[in-house]
PDB file of C-alpha atoms and ligand atoms in Angstrom:
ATOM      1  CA  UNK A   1     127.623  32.144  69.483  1.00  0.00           C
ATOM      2  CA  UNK A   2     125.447  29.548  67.966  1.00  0.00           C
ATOM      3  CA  UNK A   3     125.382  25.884  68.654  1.00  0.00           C
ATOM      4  CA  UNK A   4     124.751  23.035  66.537  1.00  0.00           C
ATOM      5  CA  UNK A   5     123.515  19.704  68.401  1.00  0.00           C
ATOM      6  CA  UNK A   6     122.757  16.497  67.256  1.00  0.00           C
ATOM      7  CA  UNK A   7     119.655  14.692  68.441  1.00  0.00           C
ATOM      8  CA  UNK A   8     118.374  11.556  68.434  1.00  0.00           C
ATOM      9  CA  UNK A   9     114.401  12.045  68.801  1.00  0.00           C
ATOM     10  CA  UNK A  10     111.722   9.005  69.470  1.00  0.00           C
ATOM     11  CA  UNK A  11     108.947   9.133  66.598  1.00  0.00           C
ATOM     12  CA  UNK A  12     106.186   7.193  66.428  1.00  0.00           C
ATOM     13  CA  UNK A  13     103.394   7.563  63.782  1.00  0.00           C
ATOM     14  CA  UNK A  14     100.468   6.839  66.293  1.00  0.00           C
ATOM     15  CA  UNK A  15      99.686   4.710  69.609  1.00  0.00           C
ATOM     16  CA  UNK A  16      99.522   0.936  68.119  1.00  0.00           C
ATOM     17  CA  UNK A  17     103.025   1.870  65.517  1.00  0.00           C
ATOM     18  CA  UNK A  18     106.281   0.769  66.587  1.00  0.00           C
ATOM     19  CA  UNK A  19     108.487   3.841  67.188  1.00  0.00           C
ATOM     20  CA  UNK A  20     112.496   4.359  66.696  1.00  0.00           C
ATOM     21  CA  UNK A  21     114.805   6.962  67.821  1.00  0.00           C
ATOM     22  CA  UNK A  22     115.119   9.158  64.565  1.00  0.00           C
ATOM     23  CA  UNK A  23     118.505  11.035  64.577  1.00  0.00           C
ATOM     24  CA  UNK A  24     118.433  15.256  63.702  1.00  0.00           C
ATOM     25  CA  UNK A  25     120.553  17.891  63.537  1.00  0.00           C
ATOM     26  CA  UNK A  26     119.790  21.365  65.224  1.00  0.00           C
ATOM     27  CA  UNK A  27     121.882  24.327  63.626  1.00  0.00           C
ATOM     28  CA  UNK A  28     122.282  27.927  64.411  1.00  0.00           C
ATOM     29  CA  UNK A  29     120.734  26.847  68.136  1.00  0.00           C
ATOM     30  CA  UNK A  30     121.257  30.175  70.430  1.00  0.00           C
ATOM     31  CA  UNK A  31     122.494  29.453  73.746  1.00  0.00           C
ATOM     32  CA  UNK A  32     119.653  31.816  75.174  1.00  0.00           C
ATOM     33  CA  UNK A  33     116.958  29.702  73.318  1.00  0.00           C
ATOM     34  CA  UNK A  34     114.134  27.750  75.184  1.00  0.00           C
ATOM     35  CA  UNK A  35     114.580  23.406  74.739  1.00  0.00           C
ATOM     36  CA  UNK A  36     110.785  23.883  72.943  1.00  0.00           C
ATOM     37  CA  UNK A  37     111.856  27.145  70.671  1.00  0.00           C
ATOM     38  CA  UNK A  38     115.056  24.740  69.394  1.00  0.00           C
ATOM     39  CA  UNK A  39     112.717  21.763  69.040  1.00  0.00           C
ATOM     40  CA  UNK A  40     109.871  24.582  67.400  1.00  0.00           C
ATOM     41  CA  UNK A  41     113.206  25.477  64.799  1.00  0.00           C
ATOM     42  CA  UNK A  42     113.822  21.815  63.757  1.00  0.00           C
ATOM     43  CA  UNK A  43     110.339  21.482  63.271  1.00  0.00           C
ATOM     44  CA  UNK A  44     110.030  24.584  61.102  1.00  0.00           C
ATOM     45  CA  UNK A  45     112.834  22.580  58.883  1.00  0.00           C
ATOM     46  CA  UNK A  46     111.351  19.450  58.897  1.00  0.00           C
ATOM     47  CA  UNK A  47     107.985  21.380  57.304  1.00  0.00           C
ATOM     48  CA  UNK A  48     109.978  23.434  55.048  1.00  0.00           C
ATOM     49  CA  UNK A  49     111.090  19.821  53.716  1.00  0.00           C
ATOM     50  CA  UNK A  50     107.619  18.278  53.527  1.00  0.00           C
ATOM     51  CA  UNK A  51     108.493  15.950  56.475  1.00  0.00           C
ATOM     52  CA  UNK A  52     105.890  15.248  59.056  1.00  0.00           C
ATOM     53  CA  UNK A  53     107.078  18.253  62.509  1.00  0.00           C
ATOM     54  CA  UNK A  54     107.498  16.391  65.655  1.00  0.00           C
ATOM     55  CA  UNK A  55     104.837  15.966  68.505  1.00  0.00           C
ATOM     56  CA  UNK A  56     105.381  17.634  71.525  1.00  0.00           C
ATOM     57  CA  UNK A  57     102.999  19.354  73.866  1.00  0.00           C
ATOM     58  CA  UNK A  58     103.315  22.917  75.419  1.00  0.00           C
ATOM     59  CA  UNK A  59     101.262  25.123  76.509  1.00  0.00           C
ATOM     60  CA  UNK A  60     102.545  28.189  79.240  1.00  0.00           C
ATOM     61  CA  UNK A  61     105.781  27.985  78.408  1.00  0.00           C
ATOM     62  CA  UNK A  62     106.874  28.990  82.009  1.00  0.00           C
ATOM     63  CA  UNK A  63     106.461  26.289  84.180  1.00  0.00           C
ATOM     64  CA  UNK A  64     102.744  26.836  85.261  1.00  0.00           C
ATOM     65  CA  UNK A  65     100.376  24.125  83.176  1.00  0.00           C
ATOM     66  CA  UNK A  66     102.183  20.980  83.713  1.00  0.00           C
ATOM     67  CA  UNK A  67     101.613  20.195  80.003  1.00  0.00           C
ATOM     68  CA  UNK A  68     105.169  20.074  78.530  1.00  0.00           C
ATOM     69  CA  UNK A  69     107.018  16.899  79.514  1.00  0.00           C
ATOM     70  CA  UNK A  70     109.870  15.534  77.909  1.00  0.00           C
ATOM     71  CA  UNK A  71     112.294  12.547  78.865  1.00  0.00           C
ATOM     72  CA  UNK A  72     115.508  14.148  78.239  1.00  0.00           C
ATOM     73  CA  UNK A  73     118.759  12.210  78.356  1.00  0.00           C
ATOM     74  CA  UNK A  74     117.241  10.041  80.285  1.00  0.00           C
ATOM     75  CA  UNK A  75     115.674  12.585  82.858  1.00  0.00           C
ATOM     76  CA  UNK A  76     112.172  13.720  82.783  1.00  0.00           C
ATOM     77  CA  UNK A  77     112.207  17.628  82.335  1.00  0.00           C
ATOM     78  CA  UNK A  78     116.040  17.281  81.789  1.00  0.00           C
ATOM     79  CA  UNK A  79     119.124  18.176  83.964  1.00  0.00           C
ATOM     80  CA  UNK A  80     117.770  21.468  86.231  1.00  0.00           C
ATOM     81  CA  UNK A  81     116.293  20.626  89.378  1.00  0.00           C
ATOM     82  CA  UNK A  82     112.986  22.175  90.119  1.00  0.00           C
ATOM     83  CA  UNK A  83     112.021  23.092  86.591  1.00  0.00           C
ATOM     84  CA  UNK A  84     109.902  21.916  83.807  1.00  0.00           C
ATOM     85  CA  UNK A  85     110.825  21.099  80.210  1.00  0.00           C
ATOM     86  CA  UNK A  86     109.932  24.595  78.453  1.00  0.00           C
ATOM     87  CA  UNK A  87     112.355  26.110  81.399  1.00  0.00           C
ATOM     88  CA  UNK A  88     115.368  24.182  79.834  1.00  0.00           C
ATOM     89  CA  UNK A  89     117.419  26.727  78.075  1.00  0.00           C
ATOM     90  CA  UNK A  90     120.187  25.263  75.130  1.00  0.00           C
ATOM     91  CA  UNK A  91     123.024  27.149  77.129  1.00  0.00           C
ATOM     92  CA  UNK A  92     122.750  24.129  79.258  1.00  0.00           C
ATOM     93  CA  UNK A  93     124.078  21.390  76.475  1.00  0.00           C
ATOM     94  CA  UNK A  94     127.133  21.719  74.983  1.00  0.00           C
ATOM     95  CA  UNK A  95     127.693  22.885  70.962  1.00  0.00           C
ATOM     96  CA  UNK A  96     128.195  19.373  69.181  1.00  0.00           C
ATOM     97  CA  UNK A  97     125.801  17.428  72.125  1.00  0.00           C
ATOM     98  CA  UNK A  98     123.900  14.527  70.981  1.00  0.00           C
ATOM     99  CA  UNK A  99     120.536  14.849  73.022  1.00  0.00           C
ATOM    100  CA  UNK A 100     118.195  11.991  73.473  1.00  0.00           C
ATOM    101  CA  UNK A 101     114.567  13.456  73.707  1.00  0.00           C
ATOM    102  CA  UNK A 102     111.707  10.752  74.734  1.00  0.00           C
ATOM    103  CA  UNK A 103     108.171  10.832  75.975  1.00  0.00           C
ATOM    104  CA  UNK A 104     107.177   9.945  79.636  1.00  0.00           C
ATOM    105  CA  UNK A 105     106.881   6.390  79.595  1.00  0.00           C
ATOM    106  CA  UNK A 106     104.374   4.599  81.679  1.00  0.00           C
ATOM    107  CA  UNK A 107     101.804   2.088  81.446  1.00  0.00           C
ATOM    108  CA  UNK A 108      99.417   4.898  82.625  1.00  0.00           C
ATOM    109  CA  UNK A 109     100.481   7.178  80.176  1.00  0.00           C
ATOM    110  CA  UNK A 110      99.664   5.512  76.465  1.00  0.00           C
ATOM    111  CA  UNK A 111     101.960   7.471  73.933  1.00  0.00           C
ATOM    112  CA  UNK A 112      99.694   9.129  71.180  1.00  0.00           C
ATOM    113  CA  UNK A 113     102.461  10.737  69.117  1.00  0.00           C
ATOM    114  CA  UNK A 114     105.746  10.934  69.242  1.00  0.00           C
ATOM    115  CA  UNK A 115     106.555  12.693  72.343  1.00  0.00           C
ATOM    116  CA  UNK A 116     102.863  13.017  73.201  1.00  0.00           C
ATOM    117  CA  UNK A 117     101.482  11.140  75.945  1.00  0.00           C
ATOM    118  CA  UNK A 118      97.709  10.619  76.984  1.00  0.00           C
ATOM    119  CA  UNK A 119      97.414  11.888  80.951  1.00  0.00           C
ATOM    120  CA  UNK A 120      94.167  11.567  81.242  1.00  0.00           C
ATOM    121  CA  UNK A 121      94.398   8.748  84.050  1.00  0.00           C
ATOM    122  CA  UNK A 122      95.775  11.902  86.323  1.00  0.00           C
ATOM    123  CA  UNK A 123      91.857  13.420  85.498  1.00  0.00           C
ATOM    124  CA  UNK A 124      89.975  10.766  86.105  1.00  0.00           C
ATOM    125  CA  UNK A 125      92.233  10.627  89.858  1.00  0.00           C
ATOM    126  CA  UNK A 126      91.066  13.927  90.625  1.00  0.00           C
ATOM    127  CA  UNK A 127      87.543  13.371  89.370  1.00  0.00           C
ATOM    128  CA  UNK A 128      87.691  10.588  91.978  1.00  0.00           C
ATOM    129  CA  UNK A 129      88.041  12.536  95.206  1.00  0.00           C
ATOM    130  CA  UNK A 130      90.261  16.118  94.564  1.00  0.00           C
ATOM    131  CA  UNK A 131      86.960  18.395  95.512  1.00  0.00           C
ATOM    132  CA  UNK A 132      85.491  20.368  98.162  1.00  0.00           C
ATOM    133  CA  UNK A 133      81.688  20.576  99.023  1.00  0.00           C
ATOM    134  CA  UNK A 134      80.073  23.487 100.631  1.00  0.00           C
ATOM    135  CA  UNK A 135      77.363  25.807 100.489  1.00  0.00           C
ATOM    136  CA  UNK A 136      77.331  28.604  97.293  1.00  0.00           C
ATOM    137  CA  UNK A 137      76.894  32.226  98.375  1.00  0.00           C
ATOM    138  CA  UNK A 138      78.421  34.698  99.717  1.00  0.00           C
ATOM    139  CA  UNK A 139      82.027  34.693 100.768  1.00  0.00           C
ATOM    140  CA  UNK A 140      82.387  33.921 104.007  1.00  0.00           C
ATOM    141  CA  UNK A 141      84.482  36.095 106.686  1.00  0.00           C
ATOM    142  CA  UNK A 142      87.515  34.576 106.625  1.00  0.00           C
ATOM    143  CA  UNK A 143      88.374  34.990 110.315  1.00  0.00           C
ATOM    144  CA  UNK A 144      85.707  32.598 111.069  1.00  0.00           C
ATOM    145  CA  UNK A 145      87.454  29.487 110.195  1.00  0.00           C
ATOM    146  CA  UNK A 146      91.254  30.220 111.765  1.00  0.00           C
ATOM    147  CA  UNK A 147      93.522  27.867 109.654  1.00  0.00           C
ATOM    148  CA  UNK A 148      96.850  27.123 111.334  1.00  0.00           C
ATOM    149  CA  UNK A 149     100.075  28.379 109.626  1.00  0.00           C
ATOM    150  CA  UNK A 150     101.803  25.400 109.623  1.00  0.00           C
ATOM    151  CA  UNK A 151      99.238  23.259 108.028  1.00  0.00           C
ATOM    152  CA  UNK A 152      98.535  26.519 105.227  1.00  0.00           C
ATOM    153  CA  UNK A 153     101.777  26.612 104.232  1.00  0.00           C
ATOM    154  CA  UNK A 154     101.848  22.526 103.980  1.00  0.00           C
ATOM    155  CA  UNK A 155      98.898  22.879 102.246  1.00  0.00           C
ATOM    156  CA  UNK A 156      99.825  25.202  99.888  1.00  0.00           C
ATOM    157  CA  UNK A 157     103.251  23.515  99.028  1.00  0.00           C
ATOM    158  CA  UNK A 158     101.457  20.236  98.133  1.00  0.00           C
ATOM    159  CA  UNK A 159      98.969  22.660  95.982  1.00  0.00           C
ATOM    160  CA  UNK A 160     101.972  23.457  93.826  1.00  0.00           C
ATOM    161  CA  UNK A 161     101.847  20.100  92.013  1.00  0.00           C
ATOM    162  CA  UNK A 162     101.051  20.824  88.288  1.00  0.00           C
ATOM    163  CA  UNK A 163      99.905  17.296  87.003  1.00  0.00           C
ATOM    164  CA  UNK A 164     102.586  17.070  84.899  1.00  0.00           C
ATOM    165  CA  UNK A 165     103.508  13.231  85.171  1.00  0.00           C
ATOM    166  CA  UNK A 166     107.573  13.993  86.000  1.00  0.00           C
ATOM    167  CA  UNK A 167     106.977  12.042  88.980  1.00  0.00           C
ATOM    168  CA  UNK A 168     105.913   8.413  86.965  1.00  0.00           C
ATOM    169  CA  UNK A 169     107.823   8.738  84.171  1.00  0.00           C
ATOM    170  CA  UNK A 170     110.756   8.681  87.061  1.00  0.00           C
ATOM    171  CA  UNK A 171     109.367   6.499  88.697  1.00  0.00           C
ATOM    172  CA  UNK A 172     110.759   2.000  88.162  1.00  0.00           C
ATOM    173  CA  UNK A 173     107.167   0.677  88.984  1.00  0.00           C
ATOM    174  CA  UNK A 174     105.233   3.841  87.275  1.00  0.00           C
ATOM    175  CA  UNK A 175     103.588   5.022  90.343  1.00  0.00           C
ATOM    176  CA  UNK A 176     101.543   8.388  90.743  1.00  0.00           C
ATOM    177  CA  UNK A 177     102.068   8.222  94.606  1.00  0.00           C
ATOM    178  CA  UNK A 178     103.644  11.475  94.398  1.00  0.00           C
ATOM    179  CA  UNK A 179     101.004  13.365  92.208  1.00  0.00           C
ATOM    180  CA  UNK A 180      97.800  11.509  94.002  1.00  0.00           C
ATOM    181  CA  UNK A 181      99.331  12.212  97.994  1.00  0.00           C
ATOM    182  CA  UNK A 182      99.834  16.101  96.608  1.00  0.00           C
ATOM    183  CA  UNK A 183      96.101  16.153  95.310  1.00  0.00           C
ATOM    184  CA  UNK A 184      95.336  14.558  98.893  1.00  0.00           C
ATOM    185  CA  UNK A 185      97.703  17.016 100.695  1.00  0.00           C
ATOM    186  CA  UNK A 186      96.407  19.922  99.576  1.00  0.00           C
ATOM    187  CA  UNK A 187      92.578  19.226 100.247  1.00  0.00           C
ATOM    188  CA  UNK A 188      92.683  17.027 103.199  1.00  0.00           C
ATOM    189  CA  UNK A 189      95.027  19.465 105.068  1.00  0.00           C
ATOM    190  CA  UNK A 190      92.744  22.319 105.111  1.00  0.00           C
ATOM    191  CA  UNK A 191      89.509  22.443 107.317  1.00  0.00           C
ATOM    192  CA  UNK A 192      87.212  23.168 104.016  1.00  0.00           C
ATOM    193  CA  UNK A 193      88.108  19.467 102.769  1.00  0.00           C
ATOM    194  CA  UNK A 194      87.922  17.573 106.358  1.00  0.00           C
ATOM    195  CA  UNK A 195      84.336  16.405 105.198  1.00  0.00           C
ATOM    196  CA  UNK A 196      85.230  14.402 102.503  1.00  0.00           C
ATOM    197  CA  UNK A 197      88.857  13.908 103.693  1.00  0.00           C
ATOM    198  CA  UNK A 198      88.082   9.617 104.391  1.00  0.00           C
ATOM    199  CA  UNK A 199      86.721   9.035 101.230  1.00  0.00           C
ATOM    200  CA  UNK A 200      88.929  11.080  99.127  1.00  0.00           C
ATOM    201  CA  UNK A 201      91.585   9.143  99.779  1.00  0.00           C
ATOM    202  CA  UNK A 202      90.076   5.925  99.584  1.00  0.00           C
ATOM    203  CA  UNK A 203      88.664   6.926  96.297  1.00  0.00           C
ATOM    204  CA  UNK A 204      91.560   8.403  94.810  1.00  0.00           C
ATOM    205  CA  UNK A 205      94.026   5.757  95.721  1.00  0.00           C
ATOM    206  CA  UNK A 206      91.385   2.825  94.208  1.00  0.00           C
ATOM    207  CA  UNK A 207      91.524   5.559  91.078  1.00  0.00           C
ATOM    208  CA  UNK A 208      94.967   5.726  90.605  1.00  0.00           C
ATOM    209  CA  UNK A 209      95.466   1.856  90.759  1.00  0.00           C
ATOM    210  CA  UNK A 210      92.941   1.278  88.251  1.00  0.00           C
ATOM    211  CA  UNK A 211      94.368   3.380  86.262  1.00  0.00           C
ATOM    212  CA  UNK A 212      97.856   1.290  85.683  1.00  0.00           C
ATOM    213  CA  UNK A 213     100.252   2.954  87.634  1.00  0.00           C
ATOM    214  CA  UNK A 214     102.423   0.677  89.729  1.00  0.00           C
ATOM    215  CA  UNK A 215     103.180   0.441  93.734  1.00  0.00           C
ATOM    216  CA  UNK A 216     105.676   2.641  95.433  1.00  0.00           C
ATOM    217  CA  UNK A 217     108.749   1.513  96.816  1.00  0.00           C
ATOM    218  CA  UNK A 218     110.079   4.398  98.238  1.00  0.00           C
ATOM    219  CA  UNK A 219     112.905   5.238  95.418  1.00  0.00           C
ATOM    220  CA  UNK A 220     112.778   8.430  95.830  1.00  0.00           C
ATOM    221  CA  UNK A 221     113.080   9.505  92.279  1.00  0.00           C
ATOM    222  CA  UNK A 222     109.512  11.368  92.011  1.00  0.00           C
ATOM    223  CA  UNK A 223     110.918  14.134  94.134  1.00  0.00           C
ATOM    224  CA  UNK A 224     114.067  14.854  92.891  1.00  0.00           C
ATOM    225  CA  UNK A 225     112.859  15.535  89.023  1.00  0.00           C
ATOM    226  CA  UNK A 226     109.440  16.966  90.491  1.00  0.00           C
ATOM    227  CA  UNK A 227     109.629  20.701  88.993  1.00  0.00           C
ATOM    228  CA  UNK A 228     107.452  22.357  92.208  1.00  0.00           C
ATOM    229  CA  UNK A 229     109.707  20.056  94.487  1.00  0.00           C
ATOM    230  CA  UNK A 230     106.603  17.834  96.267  1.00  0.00           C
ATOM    231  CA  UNK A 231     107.944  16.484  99.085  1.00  0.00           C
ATOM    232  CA  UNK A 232     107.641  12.546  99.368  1.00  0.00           C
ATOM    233  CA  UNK A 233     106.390  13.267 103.010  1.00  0.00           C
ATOM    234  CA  UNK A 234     102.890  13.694 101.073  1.00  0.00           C
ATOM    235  CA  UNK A 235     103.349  10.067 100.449  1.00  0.00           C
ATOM    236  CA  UNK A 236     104.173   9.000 103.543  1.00  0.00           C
ATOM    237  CA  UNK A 237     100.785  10.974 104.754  1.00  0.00           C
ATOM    238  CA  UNK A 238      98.508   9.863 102.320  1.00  0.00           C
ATOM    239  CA  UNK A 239      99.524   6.111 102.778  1.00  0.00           C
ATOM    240  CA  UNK A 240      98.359   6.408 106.819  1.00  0.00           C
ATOM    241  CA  UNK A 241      95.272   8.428 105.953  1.00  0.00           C
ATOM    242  CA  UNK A 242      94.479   5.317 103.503  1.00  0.00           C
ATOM    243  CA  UNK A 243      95.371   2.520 106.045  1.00  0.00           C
ATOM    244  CA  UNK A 244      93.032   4.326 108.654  1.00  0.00           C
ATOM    245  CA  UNK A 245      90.166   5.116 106.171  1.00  0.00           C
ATOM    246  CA  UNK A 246      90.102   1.548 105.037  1.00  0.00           C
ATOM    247  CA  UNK A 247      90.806  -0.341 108.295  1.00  0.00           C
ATOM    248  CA  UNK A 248      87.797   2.191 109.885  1.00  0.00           C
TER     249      UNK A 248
HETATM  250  S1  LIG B   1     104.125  15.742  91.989  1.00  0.00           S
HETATM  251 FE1  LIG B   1     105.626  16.987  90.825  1.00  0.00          FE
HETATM  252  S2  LIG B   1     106.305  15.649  89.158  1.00  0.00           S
HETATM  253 FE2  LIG B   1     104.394  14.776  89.968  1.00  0.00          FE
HETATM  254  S3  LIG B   1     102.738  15.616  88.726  1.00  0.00           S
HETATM  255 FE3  LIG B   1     102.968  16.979  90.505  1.00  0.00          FE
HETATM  256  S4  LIG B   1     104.408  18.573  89.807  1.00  0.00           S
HETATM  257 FE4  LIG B   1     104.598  16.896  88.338  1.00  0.00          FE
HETATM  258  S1  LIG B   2     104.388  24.418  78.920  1.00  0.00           S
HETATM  259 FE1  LIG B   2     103.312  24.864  80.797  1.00  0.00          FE
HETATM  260  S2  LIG B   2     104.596  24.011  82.331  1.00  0.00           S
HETATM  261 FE2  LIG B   2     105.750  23.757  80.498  1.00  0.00          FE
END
């Protein structure tokens, strides 16, 4: 049966306007409808009445590019754990819900449009450090460098981070501890990024504190609205990696 909901919807015209929560109403909503397909319906209306759509980004739509990112009732990616925004589904809310929708908010994270925020800082982080280097050519046999299964498997969870910001927009002081120590995790773990391991984390961590984003105090929020469910242990590892790259 459909669903009407009522939202209230933070608009701003451009990165130096003031913006205001602008209040909408979202009819014949289908329970089995995406968050982004109801929010891709109002904006069909708000064309069809000459009124400028709202800005939102998306891109996979199924929890793989870490582009979508909404602030929703006051959670970013909304109420279910271990999912992005475009995995929301309306059967969620209840018909006759007001829903607040808002951009990440971070001093890191400029707001362009709307509900469109500039991550660019997370970029220039990996730029900093989040590489291998090694010799082109030929693959080599892979049963010449053993790789433990522990560390793999630790390795490859931290890999699972998909830049998409949940983490600071969570976050009280705005810090990408979270994202950066995954970046960290998932290189420095592996004997192919042991090289560079010292001064990627140096590097990265000077990166990500130029960039804005604030000091972490442990709250714990990153984790529990992470979609891929990054453990805060990456912090926790990153932050001794630092201490002994700098003090050595
Ligand atoms: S750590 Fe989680 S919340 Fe943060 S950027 Fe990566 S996937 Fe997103
Ligand atoms: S649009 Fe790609 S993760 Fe949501």
């Amino acid at each position: 049966m459909a669903m009407t909901v009522k939202l209230k919807v933070w608009r701003q015209a451009g990165p130096k306007q003031a913006g205001k929560l602008v209040d909408y109403t979202a009819d014949q909503v289908h329970p089995d409808m995406s968050f982004l397909e109801m929010l891709d319906v109002v904006n069909e209306q708000l064309i069809k009445k000459g009124e400028d759509p709202i800005a939102f980004d998306s891109d996979c739509r199924e929890g793989i590019c870490g582009i979508c990112g909404l602030v929703i009732d006051g959670i970013p990616h909304g109420p279910d754990k271990g999912a992005t925004t475009c995995q929301l589904h309306m059967r969620r809310f209840r018909d006759g819900e007001t829903i607040t929708i808002e951009p990440f908010r971070a001093k890191g994270f400029p707001i362009l449009k709307d509900l469109v925020v500039d991550r660019s800082a997370f970029d220039r982080i990996i730029a900093a450090g989040g590489y291998i280097s090694m010799n082109a050519g030929g693959a080599p046999e892979a049963n010449n460098l053993p790789v433990a299964k522990d560390i793999a498997e630790r390795a490859m969870d931290a890999a699972q981070c998909i830049g998409c910001g949940a983490c600071v927009a969570a976050c009280k002081n705005a810090a990408a501890h979270l994202f950066t120590s995954a970046k960290i995790s998932h290189l420095g773990l592996m004997p192919q990024g042991e090289p560079e391991a010292r001064h990627r984390v140096v590097r990265m961590v000077e990166q990500m504190d130029a960039e804005g984003f604030g000091n972490c105090s442990n709250e714990g929020e990153c984790e529990a609205v992470c979609p891929k469910e990054i453990s805060i242990s990456n912090i926790a590892r990153m932050n001794r990696k630092y201490l002994k790259a700098a003090l050595g």
